[in-house]
Coordinates of C-alpha atoms and ligand atoms in Angstrom, one line a residue:
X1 CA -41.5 -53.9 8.0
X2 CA -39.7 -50.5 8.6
X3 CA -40.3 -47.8 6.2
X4 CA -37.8 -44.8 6.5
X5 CA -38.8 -42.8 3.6
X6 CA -39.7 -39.7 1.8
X7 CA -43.2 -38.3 1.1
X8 CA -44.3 -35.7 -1.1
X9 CA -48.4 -34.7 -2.6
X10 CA -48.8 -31.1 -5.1
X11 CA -51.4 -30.1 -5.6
X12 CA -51.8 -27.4 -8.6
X13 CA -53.8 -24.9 -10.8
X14 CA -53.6 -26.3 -14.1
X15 CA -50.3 -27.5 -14.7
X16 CA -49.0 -31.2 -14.3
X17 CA -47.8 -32.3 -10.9
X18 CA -45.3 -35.1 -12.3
X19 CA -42.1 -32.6 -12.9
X20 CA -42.4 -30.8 -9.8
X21 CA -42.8 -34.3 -7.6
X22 CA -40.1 -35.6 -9.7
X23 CA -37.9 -32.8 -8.2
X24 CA -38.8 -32.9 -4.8
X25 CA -38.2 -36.3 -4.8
X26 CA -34.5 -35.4 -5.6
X27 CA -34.5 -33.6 -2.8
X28 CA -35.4 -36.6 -0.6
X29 CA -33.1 -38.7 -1.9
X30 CA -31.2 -38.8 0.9
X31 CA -34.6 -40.5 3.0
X32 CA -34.8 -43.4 0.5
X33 CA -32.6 -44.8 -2.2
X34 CA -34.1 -48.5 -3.0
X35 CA -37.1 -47.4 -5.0
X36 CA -39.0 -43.9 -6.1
X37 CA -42.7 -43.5 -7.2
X38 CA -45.2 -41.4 -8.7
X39 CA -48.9 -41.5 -9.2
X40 CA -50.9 -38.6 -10.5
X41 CA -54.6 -38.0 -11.5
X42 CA -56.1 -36.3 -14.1
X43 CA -59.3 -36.0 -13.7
X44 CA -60.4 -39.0 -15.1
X45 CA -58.0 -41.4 -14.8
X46 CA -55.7 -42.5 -12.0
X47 CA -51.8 -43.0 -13.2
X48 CA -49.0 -44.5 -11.7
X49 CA -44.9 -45.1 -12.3
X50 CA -42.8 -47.0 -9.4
X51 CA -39.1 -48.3 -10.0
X52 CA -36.6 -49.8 -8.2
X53 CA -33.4 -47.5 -7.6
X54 CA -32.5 -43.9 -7.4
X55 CA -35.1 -41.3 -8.4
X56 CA -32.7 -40.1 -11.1
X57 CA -32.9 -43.8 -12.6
X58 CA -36.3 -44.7 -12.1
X59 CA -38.1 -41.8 -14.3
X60 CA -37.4 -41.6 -18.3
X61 CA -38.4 -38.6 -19.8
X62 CA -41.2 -40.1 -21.2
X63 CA -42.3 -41.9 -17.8
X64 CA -42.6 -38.1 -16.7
X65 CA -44.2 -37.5 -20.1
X66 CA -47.3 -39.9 -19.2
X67 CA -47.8 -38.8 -15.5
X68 CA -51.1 -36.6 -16.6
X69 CA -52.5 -34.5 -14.3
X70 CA -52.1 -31.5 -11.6
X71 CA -52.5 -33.7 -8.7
X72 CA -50.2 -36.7 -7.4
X73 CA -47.9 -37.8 -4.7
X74 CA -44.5 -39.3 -4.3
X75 CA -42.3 -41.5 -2.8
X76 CA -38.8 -42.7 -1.9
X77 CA -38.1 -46.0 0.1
X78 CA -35.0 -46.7 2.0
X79 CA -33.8 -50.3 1.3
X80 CA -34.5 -53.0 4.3
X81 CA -32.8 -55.9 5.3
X82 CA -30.6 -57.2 2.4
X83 CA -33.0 -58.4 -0.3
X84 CA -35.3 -55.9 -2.3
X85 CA -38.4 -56.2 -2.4
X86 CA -40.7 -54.5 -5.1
X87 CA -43.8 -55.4 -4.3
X88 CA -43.6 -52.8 -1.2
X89 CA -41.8 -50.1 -3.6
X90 CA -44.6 -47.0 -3.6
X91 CA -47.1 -45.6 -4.0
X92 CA -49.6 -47.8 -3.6
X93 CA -52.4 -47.5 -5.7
X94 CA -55.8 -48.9 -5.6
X95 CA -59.2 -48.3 -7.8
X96 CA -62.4 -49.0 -6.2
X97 CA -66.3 -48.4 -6.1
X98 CA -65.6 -44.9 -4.4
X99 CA -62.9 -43.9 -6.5
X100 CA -59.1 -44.5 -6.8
X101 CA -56.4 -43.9 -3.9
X102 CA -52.9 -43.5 -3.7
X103 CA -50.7 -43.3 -1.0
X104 CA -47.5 -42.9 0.5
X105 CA -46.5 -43.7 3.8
X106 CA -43.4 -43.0 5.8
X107 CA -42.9 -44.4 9.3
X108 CA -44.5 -47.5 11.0
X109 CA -47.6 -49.1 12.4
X110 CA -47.5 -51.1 15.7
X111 CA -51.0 -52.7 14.5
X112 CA -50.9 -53.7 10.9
X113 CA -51.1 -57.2 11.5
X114 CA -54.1 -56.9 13.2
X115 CA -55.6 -54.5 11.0
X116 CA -54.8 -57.0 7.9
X117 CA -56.2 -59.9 9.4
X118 CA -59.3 -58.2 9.9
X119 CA -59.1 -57.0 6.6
X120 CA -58.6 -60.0 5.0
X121 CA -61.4 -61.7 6.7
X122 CA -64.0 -59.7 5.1
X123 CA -62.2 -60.4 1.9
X124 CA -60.2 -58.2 1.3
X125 CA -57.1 -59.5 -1.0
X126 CA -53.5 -58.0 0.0
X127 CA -50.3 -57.4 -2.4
X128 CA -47.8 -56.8 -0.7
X129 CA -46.9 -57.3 3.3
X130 CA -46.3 -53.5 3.6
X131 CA -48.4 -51.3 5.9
X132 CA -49.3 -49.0 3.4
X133 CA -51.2 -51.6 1.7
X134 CA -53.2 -51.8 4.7
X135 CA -54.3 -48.2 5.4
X136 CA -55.1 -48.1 1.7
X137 CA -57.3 -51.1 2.3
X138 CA -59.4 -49.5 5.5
X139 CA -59.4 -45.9 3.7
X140 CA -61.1 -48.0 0.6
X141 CA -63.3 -49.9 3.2
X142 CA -64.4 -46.2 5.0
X143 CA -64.8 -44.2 2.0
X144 CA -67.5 -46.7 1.3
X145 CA -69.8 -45.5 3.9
X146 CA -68.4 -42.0 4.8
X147 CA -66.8 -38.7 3.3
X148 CA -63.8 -38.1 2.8
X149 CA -62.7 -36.6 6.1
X150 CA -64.5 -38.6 8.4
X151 CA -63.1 -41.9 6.4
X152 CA -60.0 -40.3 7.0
X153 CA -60.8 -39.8 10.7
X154 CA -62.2 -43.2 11.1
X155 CA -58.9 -44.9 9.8
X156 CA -56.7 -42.6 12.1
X157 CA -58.9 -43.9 14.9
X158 CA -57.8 -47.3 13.5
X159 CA -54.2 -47.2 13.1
X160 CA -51.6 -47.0 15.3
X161 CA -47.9 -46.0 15.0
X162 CA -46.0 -43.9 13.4
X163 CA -46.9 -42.5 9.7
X164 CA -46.5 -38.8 8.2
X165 CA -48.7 -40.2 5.1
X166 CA -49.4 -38.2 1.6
X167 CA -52.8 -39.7 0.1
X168 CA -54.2 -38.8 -3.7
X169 CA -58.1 -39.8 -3.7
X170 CA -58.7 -39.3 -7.2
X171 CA -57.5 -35.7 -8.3
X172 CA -57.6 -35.0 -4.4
X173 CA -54.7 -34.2 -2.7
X174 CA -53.8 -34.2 1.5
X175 CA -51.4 -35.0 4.3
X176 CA -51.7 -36.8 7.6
X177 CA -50.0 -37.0 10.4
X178 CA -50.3 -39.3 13.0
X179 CA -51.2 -38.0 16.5
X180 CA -48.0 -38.2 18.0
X181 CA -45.9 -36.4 15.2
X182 CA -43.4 -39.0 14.9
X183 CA -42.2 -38.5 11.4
X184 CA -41.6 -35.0 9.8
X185 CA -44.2 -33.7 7.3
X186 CA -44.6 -29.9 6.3
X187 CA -46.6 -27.7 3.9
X188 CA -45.7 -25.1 1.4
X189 CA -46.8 -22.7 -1.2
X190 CA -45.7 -22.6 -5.1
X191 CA -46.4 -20.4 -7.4
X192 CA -49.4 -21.9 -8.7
X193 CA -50.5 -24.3 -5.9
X194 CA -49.7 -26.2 -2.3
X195 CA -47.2 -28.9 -1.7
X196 CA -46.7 -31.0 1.0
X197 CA -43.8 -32.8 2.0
X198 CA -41.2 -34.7 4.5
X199 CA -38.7 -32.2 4.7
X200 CA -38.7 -28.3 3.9
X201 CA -35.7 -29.1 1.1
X202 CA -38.2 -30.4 -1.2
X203 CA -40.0 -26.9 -1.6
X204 CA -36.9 -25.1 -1.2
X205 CA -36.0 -27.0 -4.3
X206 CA -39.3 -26.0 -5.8
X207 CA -38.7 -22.3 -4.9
X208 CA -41.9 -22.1 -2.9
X209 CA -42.2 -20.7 0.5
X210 CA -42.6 -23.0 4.0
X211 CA -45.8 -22.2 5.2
X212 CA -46.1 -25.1 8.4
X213 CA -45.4 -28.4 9.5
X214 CA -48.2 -30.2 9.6
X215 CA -49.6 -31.1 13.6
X216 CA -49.7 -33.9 14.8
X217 CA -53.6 -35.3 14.2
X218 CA -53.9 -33.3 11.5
X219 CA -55.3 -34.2 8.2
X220 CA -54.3 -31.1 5.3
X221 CA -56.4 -31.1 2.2
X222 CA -55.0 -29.6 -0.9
X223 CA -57.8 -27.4 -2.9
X224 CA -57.7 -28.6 -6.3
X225 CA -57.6 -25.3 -7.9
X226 CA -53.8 -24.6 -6.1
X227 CA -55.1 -21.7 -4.1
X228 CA -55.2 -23.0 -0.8
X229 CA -55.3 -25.9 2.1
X230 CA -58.4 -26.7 4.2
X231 CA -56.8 -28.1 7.9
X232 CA -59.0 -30.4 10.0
X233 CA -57.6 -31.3 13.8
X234 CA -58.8 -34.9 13.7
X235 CA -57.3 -36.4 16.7
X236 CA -56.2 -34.8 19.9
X237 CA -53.1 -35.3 21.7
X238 CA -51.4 -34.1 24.2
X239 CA -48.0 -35.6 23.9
X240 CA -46.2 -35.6 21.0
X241 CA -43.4 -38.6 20.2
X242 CA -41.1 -36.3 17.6
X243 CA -38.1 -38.7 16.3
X244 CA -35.0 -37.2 18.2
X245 CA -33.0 -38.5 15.3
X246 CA -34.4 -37.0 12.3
X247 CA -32.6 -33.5 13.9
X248 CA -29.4 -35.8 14.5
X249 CA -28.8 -37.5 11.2
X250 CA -31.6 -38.8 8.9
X251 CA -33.1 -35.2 7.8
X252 CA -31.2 -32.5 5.6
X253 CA -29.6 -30.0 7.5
X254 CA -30.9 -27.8 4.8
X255 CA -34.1 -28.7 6.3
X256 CA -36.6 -27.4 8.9
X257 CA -38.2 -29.7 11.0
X258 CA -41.2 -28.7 13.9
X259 CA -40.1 -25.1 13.4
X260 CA -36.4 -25.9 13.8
X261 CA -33.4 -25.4 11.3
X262 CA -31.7 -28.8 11.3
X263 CA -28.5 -27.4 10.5
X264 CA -28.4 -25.0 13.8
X265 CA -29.7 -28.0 16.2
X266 CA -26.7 -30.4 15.0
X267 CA -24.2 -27.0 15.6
X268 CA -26.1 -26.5 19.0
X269 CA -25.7 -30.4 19.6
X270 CA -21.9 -29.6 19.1
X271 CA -21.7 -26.6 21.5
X272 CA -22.9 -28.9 23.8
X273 CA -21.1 -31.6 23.7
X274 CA -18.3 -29.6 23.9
X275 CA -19.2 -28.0 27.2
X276 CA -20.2 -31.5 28.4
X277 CA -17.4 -33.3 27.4
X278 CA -14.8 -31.1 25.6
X279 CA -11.2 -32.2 25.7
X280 CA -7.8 -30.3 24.8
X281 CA -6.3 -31.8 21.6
X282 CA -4.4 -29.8 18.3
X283 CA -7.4 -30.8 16.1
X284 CA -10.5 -31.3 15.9
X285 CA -12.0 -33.1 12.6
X286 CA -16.0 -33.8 11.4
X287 CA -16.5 -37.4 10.0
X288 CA -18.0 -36.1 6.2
X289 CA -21.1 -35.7 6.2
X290 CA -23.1 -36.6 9.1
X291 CA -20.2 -34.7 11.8
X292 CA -19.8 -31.6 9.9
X293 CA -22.2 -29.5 11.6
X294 CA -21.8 -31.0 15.3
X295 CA -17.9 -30.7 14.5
X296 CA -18.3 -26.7 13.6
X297 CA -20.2 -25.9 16.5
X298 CA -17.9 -28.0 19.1
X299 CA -14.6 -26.5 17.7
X300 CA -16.6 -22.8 18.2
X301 CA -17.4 -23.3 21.4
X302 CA -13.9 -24.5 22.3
X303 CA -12.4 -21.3 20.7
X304 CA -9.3 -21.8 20.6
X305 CA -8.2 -25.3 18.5
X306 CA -7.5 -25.8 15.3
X307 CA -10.8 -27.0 12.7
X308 CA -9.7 -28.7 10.0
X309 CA -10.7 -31.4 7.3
X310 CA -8.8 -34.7 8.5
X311 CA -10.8 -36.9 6.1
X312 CA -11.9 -37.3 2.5
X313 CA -15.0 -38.8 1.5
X314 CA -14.9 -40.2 -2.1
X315 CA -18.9 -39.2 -3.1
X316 CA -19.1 -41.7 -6.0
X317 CA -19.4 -44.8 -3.0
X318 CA -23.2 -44.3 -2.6
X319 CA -25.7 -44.7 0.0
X320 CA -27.0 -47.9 -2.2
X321 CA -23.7 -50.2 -2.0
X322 CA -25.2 -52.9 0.0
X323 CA -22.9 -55.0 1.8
X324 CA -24.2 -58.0 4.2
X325 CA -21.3 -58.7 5.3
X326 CA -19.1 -57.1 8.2
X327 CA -16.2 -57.4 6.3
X328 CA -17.6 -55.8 3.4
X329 CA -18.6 -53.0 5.7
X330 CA -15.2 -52.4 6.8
X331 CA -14.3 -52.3 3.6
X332 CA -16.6 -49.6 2.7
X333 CA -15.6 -47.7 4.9
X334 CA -12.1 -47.4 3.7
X335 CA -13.4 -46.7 -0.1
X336 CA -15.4 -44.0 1.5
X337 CA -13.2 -42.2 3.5
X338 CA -9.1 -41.5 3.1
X339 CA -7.4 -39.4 5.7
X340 CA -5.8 -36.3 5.1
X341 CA -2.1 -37.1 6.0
X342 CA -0.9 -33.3 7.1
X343 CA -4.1 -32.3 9.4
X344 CA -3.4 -35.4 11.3
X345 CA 0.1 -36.6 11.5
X346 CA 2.1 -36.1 14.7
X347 CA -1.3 -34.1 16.4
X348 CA -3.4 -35.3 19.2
X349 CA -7.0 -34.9 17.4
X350 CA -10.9 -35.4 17.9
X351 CA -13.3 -36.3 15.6
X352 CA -16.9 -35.8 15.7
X353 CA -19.6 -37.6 14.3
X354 CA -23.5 -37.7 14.9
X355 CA -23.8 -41.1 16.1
X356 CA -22.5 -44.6 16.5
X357 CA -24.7 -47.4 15.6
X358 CA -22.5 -50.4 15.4
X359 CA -19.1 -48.9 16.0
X360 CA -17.9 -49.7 12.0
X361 CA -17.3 -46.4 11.2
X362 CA -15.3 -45.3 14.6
X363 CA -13.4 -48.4 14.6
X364 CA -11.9 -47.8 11.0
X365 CA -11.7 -44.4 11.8
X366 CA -9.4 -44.6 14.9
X367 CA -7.0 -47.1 13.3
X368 CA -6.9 -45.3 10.0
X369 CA -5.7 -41.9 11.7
X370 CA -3.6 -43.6 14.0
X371 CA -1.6 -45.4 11.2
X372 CA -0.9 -42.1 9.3
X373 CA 0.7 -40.9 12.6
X374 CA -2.0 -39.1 15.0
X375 CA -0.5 -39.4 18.6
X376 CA -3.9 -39.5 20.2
X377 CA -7.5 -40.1 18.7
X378 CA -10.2 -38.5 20.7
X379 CA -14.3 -39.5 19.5
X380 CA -16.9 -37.3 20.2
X381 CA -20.2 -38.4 19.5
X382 CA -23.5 -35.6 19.1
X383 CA -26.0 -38.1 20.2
X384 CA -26.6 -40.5 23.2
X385 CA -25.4 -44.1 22.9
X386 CA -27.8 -46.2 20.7
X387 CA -28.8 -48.6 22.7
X388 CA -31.7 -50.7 21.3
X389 CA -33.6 -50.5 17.7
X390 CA -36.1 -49.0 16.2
X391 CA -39.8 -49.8 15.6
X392 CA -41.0 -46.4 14.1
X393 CA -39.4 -46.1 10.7
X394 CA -35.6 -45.5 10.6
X395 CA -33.6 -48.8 10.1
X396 CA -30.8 -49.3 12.4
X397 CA -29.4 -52.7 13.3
X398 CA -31.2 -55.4 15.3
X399 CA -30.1 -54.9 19.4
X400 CA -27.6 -57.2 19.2
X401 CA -25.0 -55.1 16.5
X402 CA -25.6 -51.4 18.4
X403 CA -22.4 -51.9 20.0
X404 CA -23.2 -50.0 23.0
X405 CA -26.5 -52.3 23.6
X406 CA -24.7 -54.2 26.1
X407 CA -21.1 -52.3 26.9
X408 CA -20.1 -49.1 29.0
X409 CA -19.0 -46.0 27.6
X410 CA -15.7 -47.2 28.3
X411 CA -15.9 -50.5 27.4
X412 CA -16.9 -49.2 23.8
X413 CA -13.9 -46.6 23.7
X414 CA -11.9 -49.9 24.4
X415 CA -13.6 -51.9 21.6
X416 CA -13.1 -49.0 18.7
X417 CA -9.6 -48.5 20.3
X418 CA -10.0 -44.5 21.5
X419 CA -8.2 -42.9 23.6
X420 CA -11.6 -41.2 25.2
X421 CA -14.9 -41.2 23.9
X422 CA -17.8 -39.5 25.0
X423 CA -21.8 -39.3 23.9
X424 CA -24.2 -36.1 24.4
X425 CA -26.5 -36.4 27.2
X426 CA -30.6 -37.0 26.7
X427 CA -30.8 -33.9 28.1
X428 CA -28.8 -32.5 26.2
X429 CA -30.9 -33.5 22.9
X430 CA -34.1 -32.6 24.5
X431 CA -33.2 -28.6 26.0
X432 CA -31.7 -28.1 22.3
X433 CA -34.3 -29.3 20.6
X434 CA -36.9 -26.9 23.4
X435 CA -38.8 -30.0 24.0
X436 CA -39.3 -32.7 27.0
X437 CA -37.9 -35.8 26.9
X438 CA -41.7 -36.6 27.4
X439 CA -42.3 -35.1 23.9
X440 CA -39.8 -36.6 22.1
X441 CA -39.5 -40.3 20.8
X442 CA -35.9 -41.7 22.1
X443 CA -36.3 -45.2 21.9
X444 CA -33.2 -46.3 20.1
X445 CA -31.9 -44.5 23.5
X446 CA -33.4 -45.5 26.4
X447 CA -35.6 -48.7 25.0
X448 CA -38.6 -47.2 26.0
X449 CA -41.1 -46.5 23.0
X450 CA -43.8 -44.1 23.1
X451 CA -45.7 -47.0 21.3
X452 CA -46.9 -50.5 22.4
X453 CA -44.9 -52.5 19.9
X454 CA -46.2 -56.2 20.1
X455 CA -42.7 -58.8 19.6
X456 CA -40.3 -56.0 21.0
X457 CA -39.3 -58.1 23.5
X458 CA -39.1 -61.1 21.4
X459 CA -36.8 -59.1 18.8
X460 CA -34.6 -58.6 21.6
X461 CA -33.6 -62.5 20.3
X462 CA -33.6 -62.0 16.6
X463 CA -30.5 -61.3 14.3
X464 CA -31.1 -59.7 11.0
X465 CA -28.8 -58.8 8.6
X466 CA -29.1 -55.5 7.6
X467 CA -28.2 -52.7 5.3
X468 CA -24.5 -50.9 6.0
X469 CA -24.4 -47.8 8.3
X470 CA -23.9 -45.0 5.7
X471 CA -22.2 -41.4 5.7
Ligands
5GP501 P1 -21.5 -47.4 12.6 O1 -20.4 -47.4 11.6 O2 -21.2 -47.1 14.0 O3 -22.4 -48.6 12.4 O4 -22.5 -46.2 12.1 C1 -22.2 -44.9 12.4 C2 -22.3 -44.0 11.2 O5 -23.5 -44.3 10.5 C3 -22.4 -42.6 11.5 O6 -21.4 -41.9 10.7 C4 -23.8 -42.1 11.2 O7 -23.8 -40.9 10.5 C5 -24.3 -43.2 10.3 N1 -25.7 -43.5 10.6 C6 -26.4 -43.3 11.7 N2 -27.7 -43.8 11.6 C7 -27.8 -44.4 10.4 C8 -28.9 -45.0 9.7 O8 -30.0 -45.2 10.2 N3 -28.6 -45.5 8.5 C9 -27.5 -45.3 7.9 N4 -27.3 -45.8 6.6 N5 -26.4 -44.7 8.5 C10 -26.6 -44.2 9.7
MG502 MG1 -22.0 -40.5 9.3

């Protein structure tokens, strides 16, 4: 199961946690919109709210009202192949001899299976088929025997993947992050106590301060009293597997991720691309949202061309319209976006978006600004083709709908009808980003994972249907 989601855990001096959770799980909206959860714990008692839908939707007032406590967590899920599923909404919570847990997870393990058969074995009964479900269910198991940090220790030892995971044991609140620093996951101070969350937004919203990401192998425990964190380096590694494509689309540009503003890498991305693959043209025009930033920095670096908006994007067609079917996607496109007949009409223009996943967008695109009278549509793309999917947490089609799984460059400037196309290099990616390609997790680039995935060469048979590409 692929979990592409938000995570958040505050921990405060007094007050209750549920407002300020509720907020900053506004603020990852964007990283989850099929379901939003909150447990908190007062003390005493363990408590717990988890609805399908938008965050705005899923919390009454009096849901909020009833979330005792200054410690919780939260959690946003992004929806997964067509049907929704509630039983792997989250948190997850669990009581047991040792106490109650909740957690959140974003990203993927390579080894639940395994893990839950074991599990199972010596009786343990499972929920849901989600992954959480499982780490809650080996924390439980090691919090018998151990402390808290070694438990925790002992189940990183355990697990493998990809998980940025926020964890209440009883009014105790902490962070992990899996060795290889897949998934984003930073820390930052409020006024009255510590927060901990996927992206840097979330305590922006809060108005506290960024303090760190967390590292990769570390686990971050909250004090209780708000006044500080205690860090403990529980697994060394020497190579990190960042996502690539958090920076390129998925995170807020708002956002900083491993000590880099998002918004400056995708502008970067676009200086780039145009010294790689810049072309002359009387226009150059982002594809709302996801192109804005890659489409500013392009048209600076290529001085002098006109930057203008060439399309529209109606914002009342949400991320949550889910249609199965290609037709309905084409559709969606057209509800989303309108072209702006004056930037465009009689011009020879490029637009720029972030990436192409099954060419949807880029097809419509090209055809639409053709029709209202551009003489010549150019497609610049800020990332490398997508060539395969992928396994640690962000849901992009099965291999066989990334349309440039099995075409040339050309032959995909053919299929969505441009007159030239181009992508950003790997390289590229990795000397913006400061980082080796070593470093960084590309595998919905190159189809090599920095993970041993069991079945990935089996999937390379297997059709799913599968949310819309969005934005
Ligand atoms: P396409 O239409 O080629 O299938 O998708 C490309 C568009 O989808 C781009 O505008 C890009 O911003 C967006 N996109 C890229 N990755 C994802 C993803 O993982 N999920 C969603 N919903 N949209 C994506
Ligand atoms: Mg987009």
């Amino acid at each position: 199961m692929t979990e592409k989601c938000g995570v958040v855990g505050i921990s405060l001096d007094g007050r209750d946690a549920a407002r300020p959770l509720y907020y900053s799980l506004y603020a990852l909206q964007h990283r989850g919109q099929e379901s939003a959860g909150i447990v908190t714990h007062d003390g005493f008692q363990q408590h717990s709210h988890v609805e399908m839908g938008l965050v705005g939707d899923a919390f009454s007032e009096d849901d909020i009202e009833s979330l005792n406590g200054p410690a919780g967590i939260g959690h946003v899920r992004y929806p997964t192949s067509g049907s929704v599923d509630s039983s792997c909404a989250q948190p997850f919570s669990v009581s047991f001899k040792s106490g109650s847990l909740g957690l959140s997870h974003n990203g993927n393990l390579v080894n639940a299976d395994e893990i839950r058969d074991e599990l199972a074995d010596s009786g343990h009964a499972f929920t849901s088929d989600g992954d959480t479900e499982v780490i809650a269910h080996d924390l439980a198991r090691n919090l018998l025997e151990e402390d808290l940090v070694r438990a925790v220790k002992q189940t990183m030892t355990r697990i493998h993947g990809s998980y940025s995971l926020t964890i209440t044991h009883d009014d105790t609140v902490m962070g992990v992050r899996d060795p290889q620093g897949n998934r984003p996951l930073c820390i930052g101070e409020l006024d009255d106590g510590y927060i901990l969350a996927s992206e840097s937004a979330a305590i922006d919203t809060l108005d506290g301060e960024l303090v760190r990401d967390v590292k990769p192998g570390e686990l971050v425990i909250l004090r209780a009293d708000g006044q500080g964190f205690d860090s403990y380096q529980l697994v060394e590694q020497k190579q990190t597997a960042h996502c690539f494509f958090e920076h390129v689309y998925f995170a807020r540009p708002d956002s900083v991720i491993d000590g880099k503003r998002v918004y400056e890498v995708r502008r970067d991305l676009g200086r780039k691309l145009w010294e790689e693959s810049g072309i002359d043209s009387d226009v150059v025009l982002p594809v709302p949202d996801s192109g804005r930033a890659f489409a500013s920095g392009y048209a600076e670096a290529a001085d002098d061309v006109e930057f203008a908006e060439g399309l529209m994007k109606n914002r009342y067609v949400g991320r949550t319209f889910i249609m199965p079917t290609q037709d309905e996607r084409e559709r969606a496109v057209r509800l989303k976006l309108n072209p702006i007949k004056s930037t465009i009409e009689g011009k020879t223009v490029t637009i720029i978006d972030d990436s192409i996943v099954r060419g949807t967008t880029s097809t419509q695109l090209v055809k639409l600004l053709k029709d209202v009278g551009a003489e010549e549509v150019n497609v610049r793309i800020g990332a490398p083709p997508i060539v395969a999917p992928c396994y640690m947490g962000i849901d992009m089609a099965s291999r066989d709908e990334l349309i440039a799984s099995d075409k040339s460059v050309e032959e995909v400037a053919d299929e969505i009808n441009a007159d030239s196309l181009a992508y950003l290099s790997k390289d590229a990616v990795a000397e913006v980003l400061e980082q080796s390609r070593d470093d960084l997790c590309m595998g919905c680039v190159t189809g090599e994972y920095p993970y041993d995935i069991e079945g990935e060469e089996a999937d390379r048979e297997i059709t799913r249907t599968e949310v819309p590409a969005d934005d």
